Structures are given as C-alpha cells and as structure tokens.
Short mmCIF file of N, CA, C and O in Angstrom, two decimals:
data_model
loop_
_atom_site.label_atom_id
_atom_site.label_comp_id
_atom_site.label_asym_id
_atom_site.label_seq_id
_atom_site.Cartn_x
_atom_site.Cartn_y
_atom_site.Cartn_z
N MET A 757 -14.40 27.33 -26.84
CA MET A 757 -12.61 27.20 -26.65
C MET A 757 -12.36 25.90 -26.30
O MET A 757 -11.60 24.91 -27.25
N THR A 758 -13.27 24.84 -25.47
CA THR A 758 -13.42 23.51 -25.09
C THR A 758 -13.72 22.93 -26.41
O THR A 758 -13.05 21.79 -26.60
N LYS A 759 -15.04 23.44 -27.19
CA LYS A 759 -14.91 22.31 -28.26
C LYS A 759 -13.87 22.31 -29.11
O LYS A 759 -13.49 21.44 -30.00
N TYR A 760 -13.05 23.53 -29.71
CA TYR A 760 -11.59 23.20 -30.75
C TYR A 760 -10.81 22.59 -30.28
O TYR A 760 -10.23 21.66 -31.19
N ARG A 761 -10.16 22.44 -28.59
CA ARG A 761 -8.93 21.37 -28.19
C ARG A 761 -9.90 20.38 -28.17
O ARG A 761 -9.31 19.08 -28.56
N GLU A 762 -11.95 19.71 -27.89
CA GLU A 762 -11.63 18.41 -28.03
C GLU A 762 -11.56 18.49 -29.48
O GLU A 762 -11.14 16.43 -29.86
N GLU A 763 -12.31 19.18 -30.40
CA GLU A 763 -11.60 18.38 -32.11
C GLU A 763 -10.36 18.29 -32.52
O GLU A 763 -9.94 17.43 -33.21
N VAL A 764 -9.35 18.77 -32.36
CA VAL A 764 -7.98 19.18 -32.19
C VAL A 764 -7.50 17.56 -31.39
O VAL A 764 -6.37 17.02 -31.59
N ARG A 765 -7.88 17.43 -30.40
CA ARG A 765 -7.23 16.19 -29.68
C ARG A 765 -8.11 15.01 -30.14
O ARG A 765 -7.22 13.73 -30.65
N ASN A 766 -8.95 14.95 -30.78
CA ASN A 766 -9.80 13.86 -31.76
C ASN A 766 -8.85 14.01 -32.59
O ASN A 766 -9.70 12.98 -33.68
N SER A 767 -8.90 14.44 -33.83
CA SER A 767 -8.60 14.93 -34.89
C SER A 767 -6.81 13.52 -35.44
O SER A 767 -5.65 13.82 -34.23
N PRO A 768 -7.14 13.05 -35.72
CA PRO A 768 -5.78 12.00 -36.44
C PRO A 768 -4.79 12.26 -36.87
O PRO A 768 -3.63 12.31 -36.66
N LYS A 769 -4.65 14.09 -37.57
CA LYS A 769 -3.42 14.70 -37.84
C LYS A 769 -2.27 14.79 -36.36
O LYS A 769 -1.31 14.88 -36.49
N TYR A 770 -3.51 15.27 -35.49
CA TYR A 770 -2.93 16.05 -34.59
C TYR A 770 -2.45 14.52 -32.90
O TYR A 770 -1.81 15.27 -32.31
N LYS A 771 -3.48 13.18 -33.32
CA LYS A 771 -3.05 12.56 -32.72
C LYS A 771 -1.58 12.01 -31.95
O LYS A 771 -1.21 11.69 -30.74
N PRO A 772 -0.64 11.89 -33.28
CA PRO A 772 0.63 11.47 -32.80
C PRO A 772 1.47 12.57 -32.01
O PRO A 772 2.02 12.40 -30.74
N VAL A 773 1.28 14.14 -32.13
CA VAL A 773 1.84 15.18 -31.13
C VAL A 773 1.53 15.07 -29.98
O VAL A 773 2.13 15.23 -29.23
N LEU A 774 0.23 15.04 -29.76
CA LEU A 774 -0.62 15.22 -28.56
C LEU A 774 -0.03 13.20 -27.48
O LEU A 774 0.33 13.92 -26.49
N GLU A 775 0.30 12.55 -28.42
CA GLU A 775 0.66 11.39 -27.58
C GLU A 775 1.92 11.46 -27.64
O GLU A 775 2.61 11.14 -25.87
N GLU A 776 2.98 11.92 -27.74
CA GLU A 776 4.07 12.40 -27.25
C GLU A 776 4.16 13.51 -26.49
O GLU A 776 4.71 13.44 -25.81
N ILE A 777 3.40 14.28 -26.53
CA ILE A 777 3.05 15.53 -25.23
C ILE A 777 2.95 14.76 -24.20
O ILE A 777 3.41 14.77 -22.36
N GLN A 778 1.85 13.97 -24.06
CA GLN A 778 1.77 13.10 -23.00
C GLN A 778 2.72 12.14 -22.27
O GLN A 778 2.57 12.20 -21.19
N ARG A 779 3.60 11.43 -23.16
CA ARG A 779 4.34 10.73 -23.12
C ARG A 779 5.40 11.27 -22.01
O ARG A 779 5.51 11.27 -21.02
N GLN A 780 5.56 12.50 -22.32
CA GLN A 780 6.90 13.44 -22.03
C GLN A 780 6.50 13.90 -20.94
O GLN A 780 7.14 14.11 -20.06
N THR A 781 4.96 14.21 -20.39
CA THR A 781 4.36 15.04 -19.18
C THR A 781 4.42 13.76 -18.30
O THR A 781 5.38 14.12 -17.01
N ARG A 782 4.55 12.49 -18.41
CA ARG A 782 4.47 11.63 -17.40
C ARG A 782 5.78 11.42 -16.92
O ARG A 782 5.63 10.77 -16.27
N GLY A 783 6.73 11.10 -18.05
CA GLY A 783 8.30 11.26 -18.01
C GLY A 783 9.06 12.48 -16.90
O GLY A 783 9.20 11.66 -15.87
N PHE A 784 7.90 13.48 -16.76
CA PHE A 784 8.63 14.62 -16.37
C PHE A 784 7.73 14.73 -14.92
O PHE A 784 8.57 14.62 -14.03
N GLU A 785 6.75 13.88 -14.67
CA GLU A 785 5.98 13.71 -13.70
C GLU A 785 6.79 13.07 -12.71
O GLU A 785 7.52 12.67 -11.86
N ALA A 786 7.35 11.15 -13.41
CA ALA A 786 8.09 10.53 -12.86
C ALA A 786 9.26 10.96 -12.83
O ALA A 786 9.84 10.52 -11.71
N ALA A 787 9.96 11.81 -12.85
CA ALA A 787 11.91 12.58 -12.56
C ALA A 787 11.21 13.02 -11.22
O ALA A 787 12.08 13.18 -10.68
N LYS A 788 10.23 13.87 -11.20
CA LYS A 788 9.96 14.89 -10.00
C LYS A 788 9.75 14.09 -8.93
O LYS A 788 9.61 14.35 -7.57
N ASP A 789 8.75 13.15 -9.18
CA ASP A 789 8.05 12.48 -8.06
C ASP A 789 9.20 11.30 -7.45
O ASP A 789 9.03 11.30 -5.77
N ASN A 790 10.38 10.60 -8.30
CA ASN A 790 11.55 9.77 -7.60
C ASN A 790 12.52 10.15 -8.47
O ASN A 790 12.76 9.40 -9.20
N PRO A 791 13.29 11.42 -8.44
CA PRO A 791 14.49 11.91 -9.10
C PRO A 791 15.05 10.40 -9.20
O PRO A 791 15.47 10.16 -10.11
N GLN A 792 15.64 9.81 -8.17
CA GLN A 792 16.79 8.78 -7.83
C GLN A 792 16.42 7.90 -8.59
O GLN A 792 17.07 7.06 -9.66
N GLU A 793 15.31 7.08 -9.26
CA GLU A 793 15.11 6.00 -9.90
C GLU A 793 14.69 6.38 -11.11
O GLU A 793 15.57 5.50 -12.35
N TYR A 794 14.27 7.16 -11.80
CA TYR A 794 14.46 8.09 -12.67
C TYR A 794 15.87 8.53 -14.01
O TYR A 794 16.05 8.39 -14.51
N LEU A 795 16.84 8.50 -12.46
CA LEU A 795 18.29 8.83 -13.30
C LEU A 795 18.86 7.39 -13.22
O LEU A 795 19.88 6.70 -14.19
N LYS A 796 18.37 6.46 -12.54
CA LYS A 796 19.08 5.16 -12.71
C LYS A 796 18.15 4.53 -13.83
O LYS A 796 18.94 3.59 -14.65
N ALA A 797 17.00 4.79 -14.04
CA ALA A 797 16.93 4.36 -15.23
C ALA A 797 17.63 4.73 -16.15
O ALA A 797 17.63 3.65 -17.41
N ILE A 798 17.48 6.00 -16.39
CA ILE A 798 18.35 7.00 -17.99
C ILE A 798 19.91 6.15 -17.70
O ILE A 798 20.25 5.79 -19.16
N PHE A 799 20.54 5.95 -17.20
CA PHE A 799 21.55 5.19 -16.59
C PHE A 799 21.59 4.00 -17.24
O PHE A 799 22.27 3.70 -18.39
N LYS A 800 21.07 2.83 -16.94
CA LYS A 800 20.60 1.70 -17.39
C LYS A 800 20.05 1.82 -18.68
O LYS A 800 21.00 1.19 -19.44
N ALA A 801 19.35 2.72 -19.47
CA ALA A 801 19.28 2.85 -20.84
C ALA A 801 20.61 3.13 -21.61
O ALA A 801 20.86 2.49 -22.50
N LYS A 802 21.18 4.14 -21.01
CA LYS A 802 22.18 4.64 -21.36
C LYS A 802 23.54 3.42 -22.05
O LYS A 802 23.93 3.00 -22.72
N MET A 803 23.36 2.54 -20.82
CA MET A 803 24.88 1.89 -20.64
C MET A 803 24.26 0.40 -21.64
O MET A 803 25.05 -0.07 -22.08
N ASN A 804 22.25 0.12 -21.94
CA ASN A 804 22.09 -0.82 -22.57
C ASN A 804 22.32 -0.86 -24.15
O ASN A 804 22.04 -0.84 -25.47
N GLY A 805 22.48 0.60 -24.50
CA GLY A 805 22.60 1.76 -25.58
C GLY A 805 21.20 1.43 -26.75
O GLY A 805 21.12 2.27 -26.96
N ASP A 806 20.26 1.82 -25.63
CA ASP A 806 18.64 2.14 -25.70
C ASP A 806 18.58 3.41 -26.04
O ASP A 806 17.87 4.00 -27.34
N ILE A 807 19.64 4.77 -25.70
CA ILE A 807 19.46 6.11 -25.76
C ILE A 807 21.38 6.13 -26.10
O ILE A 807 22.02 5.79 -25.44
N LYS A 808 21.53 7.39 -26.89
CA LYS A 808 22.46 7.94 -27.36
C LYS A 808 22.83 8.90 -26.25
O LYS A 808 21.74 9.44 -26.02
#
C-alpha cells in the first residue's frame, strides 16, 4: 500500500490535487490553532476583493 501511495504522490498527474489538499489542510490547521487571526485574514481578503 505504501508503494502505491508514493507512486501517486510522485505522479505529475496527481501533483496539483495533492498540493491543493495540503494547502487546504494547512489552512484548516491555522484556523484551528488561531481562529481569531484566521477570521481577520478572511475579512481582510474579502474587503480587498481577493475573495468573492
């Protein structure tokens, strides 16, 4: 099983998907660790028009 996981992780076909999952995981961890700062960052991005 580990061999196949490594094969998928190293595959260019799945690399963008895995990077997106890792990015979202870091975001969830940041929100969990410091929810107030996370909400401030979202509010600021919303006010700047970075997110819809």
